Amino acid sequence: QVQLQQWGAGLLKPSETLSLTCAVYGGSFSGYYWSWIRQPPGKGLEWIGEINHSGSTNYNPSLKSRVTILVDTSMNQFSLKLSSVTAADTAVYYCARVYSDYTSDWYLAYWGQGTRVTVSS
Amino acid sequence: EIVLTQSPGTLSLSPGERATLSCRASQSVSSRYLAWYQQKLGQTPRLLMYGASSRATGIPDRFSGSGSGTNFTLTIHRLEPEDFAVYYCQQYVSSPRTFGQGTKVEIK
C-alpha cells in the first residue's frame, strides 16, 4: 500500500522560501513521477511540477522561475521549494505520485494528506 | 499549455438524478490522457477515472466517463448522497499537466 506523508512550515512571511517534503512508504521509488499540486483557499487545483527518480523535472511555466523540486532516493523522499513567496502562494499543497511512468500513465493515483501554507506578514 | 474548461460551474441536483459533467480541452488529449478526480469538502482529491473511461480501483459503476480528442464527459448515473462534491478533469498528455477549474455538484 503506497502512502505519502508530507510536512513543512505552515506559516511564512512574504519573500521567504516555502519548503515541503514528502516521504513515500510502500512500493518502489523508481518508475514514477512524483508531483506537487496546490489549491488556494476556495479555488481549484494547480499543478506545480514533478520529478522522477533520476531527477528529471517538469515545471509549470507560471511558477518555473521560483520552483525547485528535488528527490532523495536514499530516503524515499522528494521536496518542493518555492522562493519569494507572496500572499498569492497561500494554499494547501499536496504531494502525489503518478500511476506509472513506464506506461505513460501520468495521472495522480496517490496523494499526500496536504499541508496548509499561509503567507502573511 | 492545454487549457481545460469544465461546465457547468455548479450542478444542482437531487439524489437519484443523473449528473452530466463536461470537460473541453483547447487541443486534443486523445482518449488516453484524461483523468477525473473527486474532492469532497476538506478532503484530498481522489482519482475517479483515467484514460477517459476507466474507473479507478474501488469506484462504483454508477460513475462512467467518455470522450476523446477535446470533448469529455463524466456521468454519475444515480447520485448518492456521498457523490455531492467538486469534480476536476486533468490532462496528462503534456506538461504542464493542467486541471479544469472544477464542477461543483450540490444538493438541490
XYZ file of C-alpha atoms in Angstrom:
229
model
C 0.000 0.000 0.000
C 1.528 3.274 -1.129
C 1.363 6.120 1.371
C 2.642 9.657 1.024
C 3.261 11.683 4.144
C 4.178 15.326 3.836
C 5.335 18.064 6.163
C 6.753 21.555 6.193
C 6.358 25.043 7.605
C 2.794 26.277 7.606
C 3.316 29.997 8.129
C 5.680 32.122 6.080
C 6.375 35.806 5.642
C 6.464 37.418 2.203
C 9.764 36.898 0.376
C 10.607 33.741 2.342
C 11.083 30.316 0.764
C 8.431 27.648 1.116
C 9.890 24.236 1.825
C 7.885 20.992 1.922
C 8.941 17.359 1.998
C 7.009 14.246 1.054
C 8.027 10.786 2.238
C 6.961 7.700 0.341
C 6.091 4.457 2.117
C 5.435 1.221 0.262
C 6.377 0.404 -3.298
C 9.389 1.306 -5.396
C 10.651 4.839 -5.821
C 11.696 4.384 -9.441
C 9.349 4.183 -12.383
C 7.181 7.098 -11.327
C 6.900 10.837 -11.453
C 6.487 12.491 -8.058
C 4.343 15.588 -8.173
C 3.307 18.717 -6.299
C -0.113 20.327 -6.658
C -1.592 23.268 -4.786
C -5.063 24.626 -4.064
C -5.623 28.221 -2.933
C -8.484 28.722 -0.478
C -11.818 28.242 -2.201
C -10.207 27.659 -5.584
C -9.253 24.807 -7.884
C -6.203 22.627 -8.276
C -2.965 23.920 -9.797
C -0.242 21.547 -10.958
C 3.162 22.805 -9.798
C 5.575 20.249 -11.194
C 7.063 16.774 -10.991
C 10.283 14.828 -10.729
C 11.266 11.230 -11.409
C 13.760 9.059 -9.543
C 16.653 10.155 -11.753
C 15.947 13.835 -11.181
C 14.255 14.725 -14.440
C 11.786 17.544 -13.801
C 8.820 19.244 -15.412
C 7.541 22.531 -14.021
C 4.504 24.713 -14.547
C 5.803 27.670 -16.599
C 3.811 30.046 -14.393
C 5.961 29.057 -11.390
C 9.123 27.775 -13.030
C 11.334 30.722 -12.077
C 10.637 30.161 -8.376
C 10.206 26.377 -8.068
C 12.707 23.646 -7.347
C 11.693 20.022 -6.901
C 14.332 17.631 -5.632
C 14.427 13.912 -4.978
C 16.342 11.917 -2.368
C 16.090 8.290 -3.398
C 18.101 7.102 -0.388
C 15.384 8.412 1.910
C 12.432 7.773 -0.456
C 11.579 11.453 -0.235
C 11.060 14.353 -2.561
C 10.746 18.021 -1.793
C 9.361 21.311 -3.013
C 10.949 24.709 -2.655
C 9.149 27.852 -3.749
C 11.103 31.062 -3.382
C 9.998 34.660 -2.856
C 6.521 33.740 -1.681
C 3.670 36.233 -1.570
C 0.122 36.078 -0.271
C -0.878 34.588 -3.636
C 1.059 31.446 -2.710
C -1.238 30.781 0.250
C -2.718 27.372 -0.447
C -2.973 23.756 0.552
C -0.046 21.960 -1.037
C -0.327 18.285 -1.962
C 2.301 15.783 -2.949
C 1.236 12.960 -5.233
C 2.500 10.046 -7.310
C 1.571 9.228 -10.865
C 0.399 5.704 -11.592
C 3.358 4.723 -13.781
C 5.989 6.440 -15.862
C 6.860 3.192 -17.683
C 3.393 3.033 -19.260
C 2.939 6.826 -19.589
C 0.081 6.714 -17.071
C 0.808 10.087 -15.561
C -2.489 10.527 -13.736
C -2.274 11.116 -10.000
C -3.083 7.831 -8.323
C -1.802 8.519 -4.803
C -1.963 11.735 -2.795
C -0.485 13.054 0.401
C -2.699 14.487 3.081
C -1.980 18.112 2.163
C -0.180 20.877 4.012
C -1.803 24.248 4.570
C 0.659 27.066 3.921
C -0.193 30.655 4.776
C 1.898 33.611 3.661
C 1.310 36.647 5.831
C 3.334 39.480 7.239
C -0.242 24.724 -22.406
C -3.521 22.801 -22.735
C -6.436 24.641 -21.163
C -9.320 22.572 -19.797
C -12.735 24.186 -19.460
C -15.340 22.463 -17.318
C -19.059 23.101 -17.448
C -21.279 23.822 -15.760
C -19.603 25.522 -12.844
C -22.276 24.250 -10.483
C -24.837 21.481 -10.930
C -27.801 21.433 -8.532
C -29.436 18.009 -8.469
C -31.324 15.683 -6.168
C -30.196 12.254 -5.016
C -31.144 9.646 -7.589
C -30.792 12.023 -10.524
C -28.188 11.809 -13.263
C -25.266 14.242 -13.358
C -23.501 15.053 -16.607
C -20.248 16.970 -16.359
C -18.299 18.301 -19.327
C -14.594 18.920 -19.845
C -13.319 20.538 -23.022
C -9.654 20.787 -23.961
C -8.047 23.545 -26.004
C -6.258 20.875 -28.036
C -6.511 17.135 -28.382
C -5.516 14.930 -25.466
C -6.686 11.744 -27.216
C -8.769 9.393 -25.086
C -5.737 8.066 -23.288
C -4.674 11.051 -21.221
C -7.720 12.431 -19.417
C -8.480 11.828 -15.746
C -11.254 12.834 -13.371
C -10.890 13.483 -9.641
C -13.457 13.913 -6.893
C -12.855 16.250 -3.972
C -15.173 16.397 -1.009
C -15.144 19.399 1.281
C -11.993 19.474 3.362
C -10.603 16.296 1.823
C -7.800 15.328 -0.510
C -8.734 14.802 -4.164
C -9.394 11.189 -5.127
C -8.814 9.612 -8.522
C -12.106 8.579 -10.138
C -11.363 7.873 -13.793
C -8.311 7.609 -16.007
C -7.881 7.099 -19.718
C -11.184 8.989 -20.024
C -13.318 5.906 -19.347
C -11.544 3.554 -16.932
C -12.702 3.571 -13.331
C -10.062 3.685 -10.622
C -9.936 0.973 -8.003
C -12.985 0.976 -5.754
C -15.023 3.454 -7.790
C -18.638 2.298 -8.148
C -20.066 1.616 -11.586
C -22.575 4.463 -11.341
C -19.611 6.596 -12.462
C -18.768 6.478 -16.145
C -16.541 8.518 -18.434
C -16.472 9.035 -22.146
C -14.981 11.164 -24.855
C -11.880 11.628 -26.952
C -9.944 14.388 -28.606
C -11.144 17.586 -26.991
C -14.554 16.694 -25.514
C -15.034 14.553 -22.436
C -17.936 13.713 -20.159
C -18.223 12.323 -16.652
C -21.633 10.855 -15.868
C -22.919 9.912 -12.441
C -25.941 7.782 -13.277
C -27.814 7.897 -9.972
C -26.500 10.387 -7.469
C -25.894 9.077 -3.993
C -25.556 11.455 -1.013
C -21.802 10.844 -0.912
C -21.378 11.975 -4.537
C -22.034 15.635 -3.804
C -18.579 17.108 -4.241
C -16.348 19.005 -6.653
C -15.074 17.193 -9.730
C -11.933 18.098 -11.667
C -10.675 16.872 -15.002
C -6.947 16.748 -15.733
C -4.975 16.136 -18.891
C -1.703 14.307 -18.652
C -0.651 14.111 -22.281
C 1.745 17.020 -21.894
C 3.401 19.246 -19.323
C 2.111 21.267 -17.555
C -0.458 18.637 -16.612
C -3.331 21.059 -16.266
C -6.624 20.772 -14.391
C -10.014 22.144 -15.258
C -11.488 24.688 -12.867
C -13.910 22.184 -11.395
C -17.632 21.458 -11.359
C -19.458 21.503 -8.038
C -22.304 19.014 -7.743
C -24.569 20.256 -4.987
C -27.798 19.041 -3.454
C -30.843 20.777 -4.873
